[in-house]
């Protein structure tokens, strides 16, 4: 099969589009014919060796997948050959940047039927991150005020939509390139972080601050002062410490997305009921994935990119 792999960690140049063996599913696993493999910023961190994810070389990147079940391993219930599925699959195992991938059956759920199967790869880990940040970490409730810093990216797009659906008042940042996405996602207030100080724009306290952007520790601490007493600061960016304020009862939670097939199935249902939009910025042939890594390194990837392998 065709796959993108790296045989050593390093810059985007270590990625090779090459032939690899078709994987065989083990117990509890299925093999998928990949329809879409979504790129995530963490793919660059794993390829570069910066993230503590213990991959075996050569490694096939890609932990978000959509595809069709092609073979079943032993001890698999509930899935059949021909099923269209999506999943957030283990980051340390060989991934979806290939014509075939093996995945734990329990990480997979039926794919949305209302959008193209390849596009559905843009949902799993990003949608789960947004959901886990808002509801597991922050316990967001109807009527609360939420500030999303870095709402212009894929996680932010889902976070704004899910928070609005939950009845929150959402204040979100967006540069001009992201403004329409964030407005369409339902933000009540949009602050252009390239022209306006968020501290000046947000004068009333918020219940929850969700940070998705690469800000400095000082800027993050200053923003946390806008969280009301007893509120929550949540972050997906572990490189910057998440500030708390014990004196005021403000909690800090740094989240690491974890697989959750039940919540993923709920997100799929929202997609099919028209309540959650899967935004795909670009679809590229799998052979172009190394270029996507290069563009990401140069800060030129905006929105979710899905790599599509050649038909089998
Ligand atoms: N911990 C976890 O489990 C987990 C899981 C998923 C993602 N993540 C991380 O969470 C972050 C968000 O993910 P993503 O896929 O949505 O990333 P992304 O594509 O990098 O989007 C982040 C967005 O933040 C905005 N931004 C950049 N600099 C900013 C600044 N100084 N102030 C405010 N906004 C700024 C940008 O939009 P505009 O500038 O156009 O507004 C950008 O699109 C990434 O760092 C990702 O690695 C972590």
Short mmCIF file of C-alpha atoms and ligand atoms in Angstrom, two decimals:
data_model
loop_
_atom_site.label_atom_id
_atom_site.label_comp_id
_atom_site.label_asym_id
_atom_site.label_seq_id
_atom_site.Cartn_x
_atom_site.Cartn_y
_atom_site.Cartn_z
CA UNK A 1 0.00 0.00 0.00
CA UNK A 2 0.97 3.66 -0.25
CA UNK A 3 1.75 5.41 3.03
CA UNK A 4 3.48 8.49 4.34
CA UNK A 5 6.12 7.47 6.90
CA UNK A 6 9.13 8.84 8.72
CA UNK A 7 12.14 6.63 9.49
CA UNK A 8 13.74 9.20 11.80
CA UNK A 9 12.35 12.19 13.67
CA UNK A 10 13.07 15.65 12.29
CA UNK A 11 11.70 18.37 10.04
CA UNK A 12 9.04 17.81 7.38
CA UNK A 13 11.76 16.53 5.04
CA UNK A 14 11.89 13.21 6.97
CA UNK A 15 8.42 12.32 5.64
CA UNK A 16 8.41 9.89 2.70
CA UNK A 17 5.53 8.86 0.49
CA UNK A 18 6.38 5.22 -0.09
CA UNK A 19 5.24 1.61 -0.22
CA UNK A 20 4.50 -0.15 3.08
CA UNK A 21 3.03 -3.50 4.04
CA UNK A 22 -0.75 -3.68 4.43
CA UNK A 23 -1.30 -4.09 8.22
CA UNK A 24 -3.12 -7.10 9.71
CA UNK A 25 -5.70 -6.48 12.45
CA UNK A 26 -5.04 -8.15 15.81
CA UNK A 27 -7.50 -9.07 18.55
CA UNK A 28 -10.09 -6.36 19.06
CA UNK A 29 -8.90 -4.49 15.96
CA UNK A 30 -10.24 -3.87 12.49
CA UNK A 31 -8.52 -2.80 9.31
CA UNK A 32 -9.88 0.30 7.57
CA UNK A 33 -9.58 1.35 3.97
CA UNK A 34 -8.79 4.99 4.70
CA UNK A 35 -11.05 7.66 3.19
CA UNK A 36 -9.57 10.63 5.05
CA UNK A 37 -6.61 11.29 7.34
CA UNK A 38 -6.80 14.65 9.09
CA UNK A 39 -3.68 16.68 9.88
CA UNK A 40 -3.30 18.00 13.44
CA UNK A 41 -0.65 20.35 14.86
CA UNK A 42 0.51 17.50 17.15
CA UNK A 43 1.45 15.44 14.07
CA UNK A 44 4.31 17.89 13.58
CA UNK A 45 5.34 17.52 17.23
CA UNK A 46 5.40 13.72 16.99
CA UNK A 47 7.33 13.82 13.69
CA UNK A 48 9.78 16.30 15.20
CA UNK A 49 10.26 14.21 18.34
CA UNK A 50 9.05 17.03 20.61
CA UNK A 51 6.03 15.25 22.02
CA UNK A 52 6.36 12.39 24.53
CA UNK A 53 4.52 9.91 22.30
CA UNK A 54 6.59 6.69 22.01
CA UNK A 55 6.28 5.81 18.30
CA UNK A 56 8.11 2.90 16.65
CA UNK A 57 10.09 3.83 13.52
CA UNK A 58 9.26 3.84 10.70
CA UNK A 59 6.02 5.50 11.76
CA UNK A 60 2.87 6.33 9.82
CA UNK A 61 1.39 9.58 11.25
CA UNK A 62 -2.30 10.46 11.56
CA UNK A 63 -4.54 9.76 14.54
CA UNK A 64 -7.83 10.99 13.09
CA UNK A 65 -9.39 8.70 10.52
CA UNK A 66 -12.47 8.07 8.48
CA UNK A 67 -12.83 5.00 6.33
CA UNK A 68 -14.52 1.72 5.58
CA UNK A 69 -14.02 -1.50 7.53
CA UNK A 70 -12.07 -3.84 5.27
CA UNK A 71 -11.15 -6.74 7.60
CA UNK A 72 -11.96 -7.84 11.15
CA UNK A 73 -9.48 -9.18 13.68
CA UNK A 74 -10.49 -11.79 16.26
CA UNK A 75 -12.88 -10.82 19.07
CA UNK A 76 -14.53 -7.89 17.30
CA UNK A 77 -18.23 -7.35 17.92
CA UNK A 78 -20.48 -4.65 16.55
CA UNK A 79 -18.59 -3.86 13.34
CA UNK A 80 -18.82 -5.50 9.93
CA UNK A 81 -16.84 -5.34 6.71
CA UNK A 82 -18.23 -2.45 4.67
CA UNK A 83 -19.15 -0.21 7.64
CA UNK A 84 -18.17 3.45 7.27
CA UNK A 85 -16.60 4.68 10.51
CA UNK A 86 -14.64 7.51 12.14
CA UNK A 87 -12.26 7.47 15.06
CA UNK A 88 -9.56 9.04 17.19
CA UNK A 89 -7.02 6.22 17.07
CA UNK A 90 -3.96 5.63 19.31
CA UNK A 91 -1.31 8.29 18.70
CA UNK A 92 1.62 5.92 19.27
CA UNK A 93 0.46 3.30 16.75
CA UNK A 94 0.82 3.49 12.98
CA UNK A 95 -1.78 5.96 11.79
CA UNK A 96 -4.11 6.88 8.99
CA UNK A 97 -1.74 8.53 6.51
CA UNK A 98 -1.94 5.40 4.37
CA UNK A 99 -4.32 3.43 2.20
CA UNK A 100 -5.04 1.09 5.14
CA UNK A 101 -4.77 1.36 8.92
CA UNK A 102 -5.60 -0.99 11.77
CA UNK A 103 -7.52 0.52 14.66
CA UNK A 104 -9.10 -0.65 17.92
CA UNK A 105 -12.73 -1.45 17.16
CA UNK A 106 -13.79 0.29 20.36
CA UNK A 107 -12.32 3.61 19.16
CA UNK A 108 -14.56 3.65 16.09
CA UNK A 109 -18.15 4.81 15.66
CA UNK A 110 -20.42 4.95 12.61
CA UNK A 111 -19.47 7.87 10.37
CA UNK A 112 -21.85 10.77 9.78
CA UNK A 113 -24.01 10.15 6.74
CA UNK A 114 -24.68 13.80 5.92
CA UNK A 115 -21.13 14.78 4.91
CA UNK A 116 -18.53 13.15 2.64
CA UNK A 117 -16.75 10.26 4.38
CA UNK A 118 -13.29 11.80 3.84
CA UNK A 119 -14.39 15.08 5.51
CA UNK A 120 -15.53 13.16 8.58
CA UNK A 121 -11.84 12.66 9.47
CA UNK A 122 -11.88 16.30 10.53
CA UNK A 123 -14.12 15.58 13.49
CA UNK A 124 -12.80 13.00 16.01
CA UNK A 125 -9.88 14.28 18.11
CA UNK A 126 -10.72 17.94 17.59
CA UNK A 127 -14.40 17.58 18.44
CA UNK A 128 -13.51 15.47 21.47
CA UNK A 129 -10.96 18.06 22.62
CA UNK A 130 -13.56 20.83 22.48
CA UNK A 131 -16.17 18.73 24.25
CA UNK A 132 -13.79 17.50 26.96
CA UNK A 133 -12.46 21.02 27.57
CA UNK A 134 -15.91 22.58 27.92
CA UNK A 135 -17.92 19.91 29.68
CA UNK A 136 -15.51 17.52 31.46
CA UNK A 137 -12.90 20.07 32.50
CA UNK A 138 -14.96 23.25 32.91
CA UNK A 139 -18.44 21.85 33.58
CA UNK A 140 -19.88 24.58 31.33
CA UNK A 141 -23.59 25.24 31.91
CA UNK A 142 -26.35 27.21 30.24
CA UNK A 143 -26.21 30.92 30.99
CA UNK A 144 -22.49 30.98 31.75
CA UNK A 145 -20.05 33.33 30.05
CA UNK A 146 -17.23 31.66 28.12
CA UNK A 147 -14.15 33.31 26.63
CA UNK A 148 -12.39 31.28 23.92
CA UNK A 149 -8.93 32.57 23.07
CA UNK A 150 -7.75 31.02 19.79
CA UNK A 151 -11.24 30.25 18.49
CA UNK A 152 -10.06 30.71 14.89
CA UNK A 153 -8.76 27.13 14.58
CA UNK A 154 -10.52 23.78 14.30
CA UNK A 155 -10.81 23.12 18.06
CA UNK A 156 -12.18 26.61 18.55
CA UNK A 157 -14.77 26.14 15.81
CA UNK A 158 -16.21 23.10 17.57
CA UNK A 159 -15.88 24.72 21.01
CA UNK A 160 -17.90 27.78 19.98
CA UNK A 161 -20.61 25.65 18.36
CA UNK A 162 -20.89 23.25 21.32
CA UNK A 163 -20.88 26.05 23.89
CA UNK A 164 -23.61 27.97 22.07
CA UNK A 165 -25.67 24.80 21.81
CA UNK A 166 -25.26 24.37 25.59
CA UNK A 167 -26.68 27.86 26.14
CA UNK A 168 -23.50 29.75 27.02
CA UNK A 169 -22.70 33.34 26.08
CA UNK A 170 -19.56 33.00 23.94
CA UNK A 171 -16.88 35.63 23.47
CA UNK A 172 -14.29 34.44 20.96
CA UNK A 173 -11.11 35.76 19.38
CA UNK A 174 -10.56 35.70 15.63
CA UNK A 175 -8.17 37.43 13.29
CA UNK A 176 -9.76 38.75 10.08
CA UNK A 177 -9.06 35.44 8.26
CA UNK A 178 -11.06 33.51 10.89
CA UNK A 179 -13.82 36.01 11.64
CA UNK A 180 -16.53 34.55 9.41
CA UNK A 181 -15.87 31.01 10.70
CA UNK A 182 -16.20 32.12 14.30
CA UNK A 183 -19.30 34.22 13.57
CA UNK A 184 -20.88 31.31 11.69
CA UNK A 185 -20.04 29.04 14.63
CA UNK A 186 -22.34 31.28 16.68
CA UNK A 187 -20.05 33.49 18.79
CA UNK A 188 -21.95 36.28 20.51
CA UNK A 189 -18.94 38.59 20.56
CA UNK A 190 -15.84 38.40 18.36
CA UNK A 191 -12.59 40.15 19.28
CA UNK A 192 -9.88 40.62 16.65
CA UNK A 193 -6.79 39.74 18.65
CA UNK A 194 -4.54 41.31 16.00
CA UNK A 195 -5.93 44.82 16.55
CA UNK A 196 -7.58 44.78 19.97
CA UNK A 197 -6.36 43.92 23.44
CA UNK A 198 -8.51 41.13 24.79
CA UNK A 199 -8.12 42.62 28.26
CA UNK A 200 -9.61 45.90 27.02
CA UNK A 201 -12.41 44.14 25.12
CA UNK A 202 -13.51 41.80 27.93
CA UNK A 203 -14.32 43.92 30.95
CA UNK A 204 -17.05 41.78 32.58
CA UNK A 205 -15.92 38.57 34.31
CA UNK A 206 -16.33 35.22 32.54
CA UNK A 207 -17.13 31.88 34.17
CA UNK A 208 -14.79 29.91 31.91
CA UNK A 209 -11.66 30.87 29.99
CA UNK A 210 -10.62 28.36 27.33
CA UNK A 211 -7.20 28.99 25.81
CA UNK A 212 -6.31 27.36 22.49
CA UNK A 213 -3.71 29.89 21.35
CA UNK A 214 0.08 30.08 21.67
CA UNK A 215 0.19 32.96 24.19
CA UNK A 216 2.87 33.89 26.70
CA UNK A 217 2.60 32.87 30.37
CA UNK A 218 2.27 36.56 31.34
CA UNK A 219 -0.55 37.18 28.87
CA UNK A 220 -2.29 34.00 30.02
CA UNK A 221 -2.05 35.04 33.68
CA UNK A 222 -3.42 38.49 32.84
CA UNK A 223 -6.39 36.93 31.00
CA UNK A 224 -7.08 34.61 33.93
CA UNK A 225 -7.78 37.70 36.01
CA UNK A 226 -10.96 38.10 33.91
CA UNK A 227 -12.30 34.77 35.30
CA UNK A 228 -14.81 35.27 38.10
CA UNK A 229 -14.16 33.98 41.60
CA UNK A 230 -14.78 30.22 41.58
CA UNK A 231 -14.43 30.02 37.78
CA UNK A 232 -12.25 27.79 35.60
CA UNK A 233 -9.29 28.26 33.27
CA UNK A 234 -8.86 25.44 30.74
CA UNK A 235 -6.05 25.07 28.25
CA UNK A 236 -5.08 22.67 25.48
CA UNK A 237 -1.56 24.06 25.20
CA UNK A 238 0.61 22.29 27.78
CA UNK A 239 3.76 24.24 26.84
CA UNK A 240 2.36 27.28 28.68
CA UNK A 241 1.40 26.70 32.35
CA UNK A 242 -2.35 27.11 32.96
CA UNK A 243 -2.80 29.81 35.62
CA UNK A 244 -4.99 29.30 38.67
CA UNK A 245 -5.83 31.68 41.50
CA UNK A 246 -6.35 29.73 44.70
CA UNK A 247 -7.24 32.83 46.73
CA UNK A 248 -10.21 33.43 44.43
CA UNK A 249 -11.07 29.74 43.93
CA UNK A 250 -10.18 29.84 40.21
CA UNK A 251 -9.24 26.34 39.04
CA UNK A 252 -6.73 25.55 36.27
CA UNK A 253 -7.09 22.48 34.05
CA UNK A 254 -4.71 21.50 31.25
CA UNK A 255 -6.40 18.91 29.14
CA UNK A 256 -5.05 16.00 27.09
CA UNK A 257 -7.68 14.64 24.74
CA UNK A 258 -8.63 11.04 25.42
CA UNK A 259 -10.62 8.58 23.30
CA UNK A 260 -14.33 8.48 24.09
CA UNK A 261 -16.45 6.60 21.57
CA UNK A 262 -19.71 7.47 23.34
CA UNK A 263 -19.10 11.21 23.13
CA UNK A 264 -17.79 10.86 19.57
CA UNK A 265 -21.03 9.10 18.62
CA UNK A 266 -22.95 12.03 20.17
CA UNK A 267 -20.90 14.47 18.07
CA UNK A 268 -21.63 12.43 14.92
CA UNK A 269 -25.34 12.58 15.76
CA UNK A 270 -25.10 16.39 16.06
CA UNK A 271 -23.42 16.53 12.64
CA UNK A 272 -26.23 14.50 11.10
CA UNK A 273 -28.92 16.58 12.79
CA UNK A 274 -27.33 19.73 11.36
CA UNK A 275 -26.32 21.07 14.80
CA UNK A 276 -22.55 20.73 14.35
CA UNK A 277 -20.68 21.81 11.24
CA UNK A 278 -17.48 20.02 10.20
CA UNK A 279 -15.34 22.71 8.58
CA UNK A 280 -12.71 21.44 6.15
CA UNK A 281 -10.28 24.05 4.84
CA UNK A 282 -8.46 21.86 2.33
CA UNK A 283 -8.42 18.35 0.90
CA UNK A 284 -5.10 17.16 -0.51
CA UNK A 285 -3.82 13.92 -2.03
CA UNK A 286 -1.95 11.79 0.53
CA UNK A 287 1.26 12.29 -1.47
CA UNK A 288 1.04 16.02 -0.58
CA UNK A 289 0.96 15.44 3.20
CA UNK A 290 4.70 16.30 3.56
CA UNK A 291 3.89 19.68 2.03
CA UNK A 292 1.11 20.19 4.58
CA UNK A 293 3.67 19.57 7.36
CA UNK A 294 5.99 22.13 5.71
CA UNK A 295 3.18 24.67 5.47
CA UNK A 296 2.22 24.04 9.12
CA UNK A 297 5.83 24.58 10.17
CA UNK A 298 5.75 27.92 8.35
CA UNK A 299 2.46 28.88 10.05
CA UNK A 300 0.59 28.64 6.75
CA UNK A 301 -2.01 26.01 7.65
CA UNK A 302 -5.29 27.56 8.69
CA UNK A 303 -8.21 25.25 9.38
CA UNK A 304 -8.52 21.51 9.05
CA UNK A 305 -6.67 19.77 6.22
CA UNK A 306 -7.63 16.24 5.21
CA UNK A 307 -5.26 14.00 3.23
CA UNK A 308 -6.95 11.55 0.88
CA UNK A 309 -5.13 8.35 -0.13
CA UNK A 310 -5.35 7.00 -3.67
CA UNK A 311 -8.29 4.68 -4.30
CA UNK A 312 -7.47 1.01 -3.76
N1 LIG B 1 -4.04 19.05 24.70
C1 LIG B 1 -4.73 18.38 23.76
O1 LIG B 1 -5.18 17.25 23.97
C2 LIG B 1 -4.95 19.03 22.43
C3 LIG B 1 -5.84 18.48 21.51
C4 LIG B 1 -6.07 19.16 20.31
C5 LIG B 1 -5.38 20.35 20.06
N2 LIG B 1 -4.48 20.79 20.96
C6 LIG B 1 -3.79 22.08 20.73
O2 LIG B 1 -4.78 23.10 20.87
C7 LIG B 1 -4.45 24.20 20.04
C8 LIG B 1 -5.64 24.50 19.14
O3 LIG B 1 -5.81 23.45 18.20
P1 LIG B 1 -6.22 23.77 16.70
O4 LIG B 1 -6.13 22.50 15.94
O5 LIG B 1 -7.49 24.52 16.69
O6 LIG B 1 -4.96 24.70 16.35
P2 LIG B 1 -4.68 25.81 15.28
O7 LIG B 1 -5.12 25.35 13.94
O8 LIG B 1 -3.26 26.19 15.47
O9 LIG B 1 -5.66 27.01 15.69
C9 LIG B 1 -5.38 27.89 16.73
C10 LIG B 1 -5.91 29.26 16.33
O10 LIG B 1 -5.49 30.22 17.28
C11 LIG B 1 -5.47 31.50 16.66
N3 LIG B 1 -4.34 32.26 17.20
C12 LIG B 1 -3.03 32.17 16.87
N4 LIG B 1 -2.31 33.02 17.63
C13 LIG B 1 -3.20 33.64 18.46
C14 LIG B 1 -3.07 34.62 19.48
N5 LIG B 1 -1.90 35.12 19.81
N6 LIG B 1 -4.19 34.99 20.13
C15 LIG B 1 -5.41 34.48 19.82
N7 LIG B 1 -5.57 33.57 18.84
C16 LIG B 1 -4.48 33.15 18.18
C17 LIG B 1 -5.35 31.28 15.16
O11 LIG B 1 -6.52 31.82 14.51
P3 LIG B 1 -6.60 33.36 14.10
O12 LIG B 1 -5.25 33.98 14.37
O13 LIG B 1 -6.94 33.37 12.64
O14 LIG B 1 -7.67 33.95 14.95
C18 LIG B 1 -5.35 29.76 15.01
O15 LIG B 1 -6.14 29.34 13.92
C19 LIG B 1 -3.18 23.80 19.28
O16 LIG B 1 -2.06 24.28 20.00
C20 LIG B 1 -3.19 22.27 19.36
O17 LIG B 1 -1.90 21.70 19.26
C21 LIG B 1 -4.24 20.17 22.13
#
